[in-house]
Tab-separated table of C-alpha atoms in Angstrom:
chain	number	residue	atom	x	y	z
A	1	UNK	CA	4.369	2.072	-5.339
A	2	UNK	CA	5.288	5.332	-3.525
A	3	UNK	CA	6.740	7.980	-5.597
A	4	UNK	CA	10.191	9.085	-5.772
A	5	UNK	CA	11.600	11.830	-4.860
A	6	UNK	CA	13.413	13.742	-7.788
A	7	UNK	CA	16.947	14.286	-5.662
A	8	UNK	CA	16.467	10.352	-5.340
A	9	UNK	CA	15.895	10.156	-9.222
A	10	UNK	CA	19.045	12.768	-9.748
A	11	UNK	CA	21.467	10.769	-6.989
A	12	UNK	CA	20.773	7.536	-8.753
A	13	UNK	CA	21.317	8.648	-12.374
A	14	UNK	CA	24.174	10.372	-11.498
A	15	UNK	CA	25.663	7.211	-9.900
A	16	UNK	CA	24.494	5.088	-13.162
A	17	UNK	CA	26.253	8.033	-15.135
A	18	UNK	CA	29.557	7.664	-13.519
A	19	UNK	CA	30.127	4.372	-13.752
A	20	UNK	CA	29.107	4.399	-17.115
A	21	UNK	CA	31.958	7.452	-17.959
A	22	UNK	CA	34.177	5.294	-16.119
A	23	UNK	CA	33.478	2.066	-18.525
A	24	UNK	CA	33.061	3.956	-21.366
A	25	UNK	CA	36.887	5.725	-20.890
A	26	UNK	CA	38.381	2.364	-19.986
A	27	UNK	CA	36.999	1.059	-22.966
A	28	UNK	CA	38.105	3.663	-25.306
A	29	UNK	CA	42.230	3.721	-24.060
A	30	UNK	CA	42.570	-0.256	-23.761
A	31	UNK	CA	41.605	-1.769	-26.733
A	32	UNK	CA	40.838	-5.399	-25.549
A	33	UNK	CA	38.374	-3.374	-22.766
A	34	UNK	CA	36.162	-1.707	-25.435
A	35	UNK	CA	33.379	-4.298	-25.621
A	36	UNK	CA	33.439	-5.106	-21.905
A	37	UNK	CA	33.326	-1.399	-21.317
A	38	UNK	CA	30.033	-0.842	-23.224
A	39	UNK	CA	28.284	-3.606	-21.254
A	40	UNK	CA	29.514	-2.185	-18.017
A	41	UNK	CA	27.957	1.035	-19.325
A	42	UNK	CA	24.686	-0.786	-20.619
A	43	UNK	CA	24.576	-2.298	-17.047
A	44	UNK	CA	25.094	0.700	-15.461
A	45	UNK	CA	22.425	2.727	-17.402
A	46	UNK	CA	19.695	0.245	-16.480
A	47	UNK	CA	19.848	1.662	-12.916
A	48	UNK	CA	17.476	4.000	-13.427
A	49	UNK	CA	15.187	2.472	-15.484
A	50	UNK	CA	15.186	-0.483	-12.685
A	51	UNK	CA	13.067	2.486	-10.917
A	52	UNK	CA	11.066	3.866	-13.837
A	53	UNK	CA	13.284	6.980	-14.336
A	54	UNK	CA	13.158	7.899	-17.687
A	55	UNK	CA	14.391	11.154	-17.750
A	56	UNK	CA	17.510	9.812	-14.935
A	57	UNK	CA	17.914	7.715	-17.595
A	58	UNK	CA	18.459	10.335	-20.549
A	59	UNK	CA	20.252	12.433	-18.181
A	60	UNK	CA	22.889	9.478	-17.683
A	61	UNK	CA	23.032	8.905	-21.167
A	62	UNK	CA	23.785	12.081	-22.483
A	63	UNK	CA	26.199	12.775	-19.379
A	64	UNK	CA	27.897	9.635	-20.158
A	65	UNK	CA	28.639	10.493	-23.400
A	66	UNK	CA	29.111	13.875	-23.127
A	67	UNK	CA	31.626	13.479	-20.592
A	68	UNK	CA	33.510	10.192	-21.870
A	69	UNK	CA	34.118	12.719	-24.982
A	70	UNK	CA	35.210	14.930	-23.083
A	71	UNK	CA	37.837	12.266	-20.958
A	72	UNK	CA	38.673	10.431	-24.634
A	73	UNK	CA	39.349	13.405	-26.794
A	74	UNK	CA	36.728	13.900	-29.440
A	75	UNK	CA	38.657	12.338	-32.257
A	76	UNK	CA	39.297	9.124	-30.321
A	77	UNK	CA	35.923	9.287	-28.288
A	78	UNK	CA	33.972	9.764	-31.978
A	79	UNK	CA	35.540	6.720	-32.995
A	80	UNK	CA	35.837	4.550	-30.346
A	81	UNK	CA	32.533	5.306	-28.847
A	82	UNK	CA	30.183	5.716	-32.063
A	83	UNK	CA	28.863	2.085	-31.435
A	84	UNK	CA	27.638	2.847	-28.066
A	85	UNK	CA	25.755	6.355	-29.288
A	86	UNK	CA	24.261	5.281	-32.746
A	87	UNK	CA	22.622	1.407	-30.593
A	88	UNK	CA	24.103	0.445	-27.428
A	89	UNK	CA	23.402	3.145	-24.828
A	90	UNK	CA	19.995	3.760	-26.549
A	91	UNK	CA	18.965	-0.324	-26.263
A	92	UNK	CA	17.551	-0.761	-23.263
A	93	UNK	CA	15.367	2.314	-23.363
A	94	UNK	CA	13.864	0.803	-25.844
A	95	UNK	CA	13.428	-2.575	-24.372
A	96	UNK	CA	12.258	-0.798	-20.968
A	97	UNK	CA	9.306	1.060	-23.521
A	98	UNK	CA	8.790	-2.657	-25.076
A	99	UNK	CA	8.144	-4.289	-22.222
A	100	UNK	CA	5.982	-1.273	-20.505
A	101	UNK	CA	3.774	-0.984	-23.965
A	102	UNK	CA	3.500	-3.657	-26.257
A	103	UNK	CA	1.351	-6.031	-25.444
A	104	UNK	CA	1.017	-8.789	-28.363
A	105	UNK	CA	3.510	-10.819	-29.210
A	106	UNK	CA	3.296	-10.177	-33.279
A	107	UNK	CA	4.077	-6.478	-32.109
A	108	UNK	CA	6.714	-8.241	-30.822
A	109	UNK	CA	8.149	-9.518	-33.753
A	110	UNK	CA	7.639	-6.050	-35.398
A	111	UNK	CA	9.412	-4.294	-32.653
A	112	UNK	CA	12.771	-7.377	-32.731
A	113	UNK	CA	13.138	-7.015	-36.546
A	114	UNK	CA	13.253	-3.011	-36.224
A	115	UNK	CA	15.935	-3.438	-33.749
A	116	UNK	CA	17.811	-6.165	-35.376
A	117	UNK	CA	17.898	-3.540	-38.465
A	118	UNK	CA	18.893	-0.613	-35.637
A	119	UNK	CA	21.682	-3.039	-34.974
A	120	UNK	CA	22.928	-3.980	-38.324
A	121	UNK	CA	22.907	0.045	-39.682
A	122	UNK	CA	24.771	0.974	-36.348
A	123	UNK	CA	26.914	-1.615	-36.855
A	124	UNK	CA	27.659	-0.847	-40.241
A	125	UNK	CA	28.192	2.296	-40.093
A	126	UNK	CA	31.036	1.822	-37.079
A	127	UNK	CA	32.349	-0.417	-39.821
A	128	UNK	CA	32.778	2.029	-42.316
A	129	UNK	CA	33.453	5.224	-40.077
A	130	UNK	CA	36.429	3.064	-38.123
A	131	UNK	CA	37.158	1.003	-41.296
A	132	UNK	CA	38.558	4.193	-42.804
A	133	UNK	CA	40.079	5.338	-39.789
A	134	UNK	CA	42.109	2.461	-38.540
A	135	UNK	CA	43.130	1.891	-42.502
A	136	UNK	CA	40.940	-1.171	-43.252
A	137	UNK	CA	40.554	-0.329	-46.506
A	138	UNK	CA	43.984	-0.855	-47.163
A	139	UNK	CA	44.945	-4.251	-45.884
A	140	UNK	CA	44.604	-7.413	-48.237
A	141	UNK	CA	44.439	-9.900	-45.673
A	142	UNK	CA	40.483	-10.287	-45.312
A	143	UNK	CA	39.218	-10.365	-49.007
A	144	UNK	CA	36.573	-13.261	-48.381
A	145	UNK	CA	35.648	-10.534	-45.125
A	146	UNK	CA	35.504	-7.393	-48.027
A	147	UNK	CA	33.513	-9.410	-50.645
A	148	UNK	CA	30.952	-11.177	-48.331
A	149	UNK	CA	30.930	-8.098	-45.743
A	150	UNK	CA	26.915	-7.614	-45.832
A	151	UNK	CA	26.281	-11.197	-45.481
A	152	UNK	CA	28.434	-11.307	-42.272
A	153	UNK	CA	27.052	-7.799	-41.326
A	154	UNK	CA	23.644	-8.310	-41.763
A	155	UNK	CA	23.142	-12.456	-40.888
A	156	UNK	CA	25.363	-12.813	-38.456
A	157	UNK	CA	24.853	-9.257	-36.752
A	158	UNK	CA	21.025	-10.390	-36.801
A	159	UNK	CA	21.980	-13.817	-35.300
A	160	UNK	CA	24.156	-12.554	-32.461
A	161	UNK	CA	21.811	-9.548	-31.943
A	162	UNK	CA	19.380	-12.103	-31.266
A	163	UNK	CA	21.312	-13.695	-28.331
A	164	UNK	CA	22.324	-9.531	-27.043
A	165	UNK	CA	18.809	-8.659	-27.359
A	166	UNK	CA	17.630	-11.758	-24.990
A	167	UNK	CA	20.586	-11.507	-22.562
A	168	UNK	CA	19.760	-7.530	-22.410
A	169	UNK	CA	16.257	-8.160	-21.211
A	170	UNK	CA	17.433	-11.084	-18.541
A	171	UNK	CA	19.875	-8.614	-17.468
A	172	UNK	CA	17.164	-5.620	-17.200
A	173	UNK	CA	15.050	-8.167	-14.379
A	174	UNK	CA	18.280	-9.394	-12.443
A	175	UNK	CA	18.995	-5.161	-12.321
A	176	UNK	CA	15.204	-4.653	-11.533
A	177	UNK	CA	15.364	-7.386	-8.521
A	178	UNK	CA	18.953	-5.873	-7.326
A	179	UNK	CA	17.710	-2.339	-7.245
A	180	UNK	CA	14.189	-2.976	-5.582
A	181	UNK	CA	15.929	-3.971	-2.407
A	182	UNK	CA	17.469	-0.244	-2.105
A	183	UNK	CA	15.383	1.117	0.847
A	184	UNK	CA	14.295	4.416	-0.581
């Protein structure tokens, strides 16, 4: 494979980077856009890993988020985005370094069940750090939710990261395929 150039690396990561800011403020100021904004983002960031460019890919990361702070407020950004910084813009660097480096399939297993974990802590601490912010706490309406919370937390965030984690690496070839046809 011929070697990049590194203004080819920076044009592509930038790209990747903006239409990640772009999901990532959508997300944050319409509420119903939040989830679909991260996966735009997700998508987005794979760009540059479609050509091996792991530092494009940092670069887009932290630009994304650095800038969709910046385009959110920090208050609303912190809270809205936390998801996508503590597990979600991180993922598929680490399923790009899976599926470069390991090799057998129990380090396999090893590698799912430390990012089903990743998932579940990320995903319980957005519960806690938005519970208290959008008032959770105070509401009476989901006790069954409040008493069983870890169980639904930690078995069913397993269970769907399962399914995310499986779609993620689909998506990461069909982004692979898509970018290998760009000419440079």
């Amino acid at each position: 494979m011929k070697r990049q150039s590194r203004s080819f690396e920076l044009a592509l990561s930038a790209i990747a980077c903006a239409v990640a800011v772009i999901s990532l403020t959508l997300g944050a100021y319409v509420d119903f856009l939040l989830a679909a904004g991260f996966l735009f983002a997700v998508f987005a960031l794979m760009v540059p890993l479609a050509k091996q460019f792991l530092w494009g890919y940092a670069l887009a990361l932290a630009g994304a988020v650095i800038l969709s702070f910046l385009f959110t407020g920090f208050v609303v950004g912190v809270m809205r985005l936390l998801p996508f910084v503590a597990f979600f813009g991180w993922h598929p660097l680490v399923n790009y370094l899976q599926k470069k480096y390991v090799k057998h399939a129990w380090l396999h297993a090893v590698v799912f069940a430390v990012k089903a974990v990743w998932f579940d802590l990320a995903m319980w601490l957005a519960w806690v750090v938005l519970g208290e912010f959008l008032g959770f706490e105070q509401q009476t309406w989901y006790p069954f939710v409040q008493d069983n919370l870890y169980w639904f937390l930690f078995a069913g965030g397993t269970l769907f990261f399962a399914v995310y984690d499986a779609a993620i690496f689909f998506c990461q070839r069909s982004v692979d395929y898509a970018v290998r046809r760009i000419g440079r």
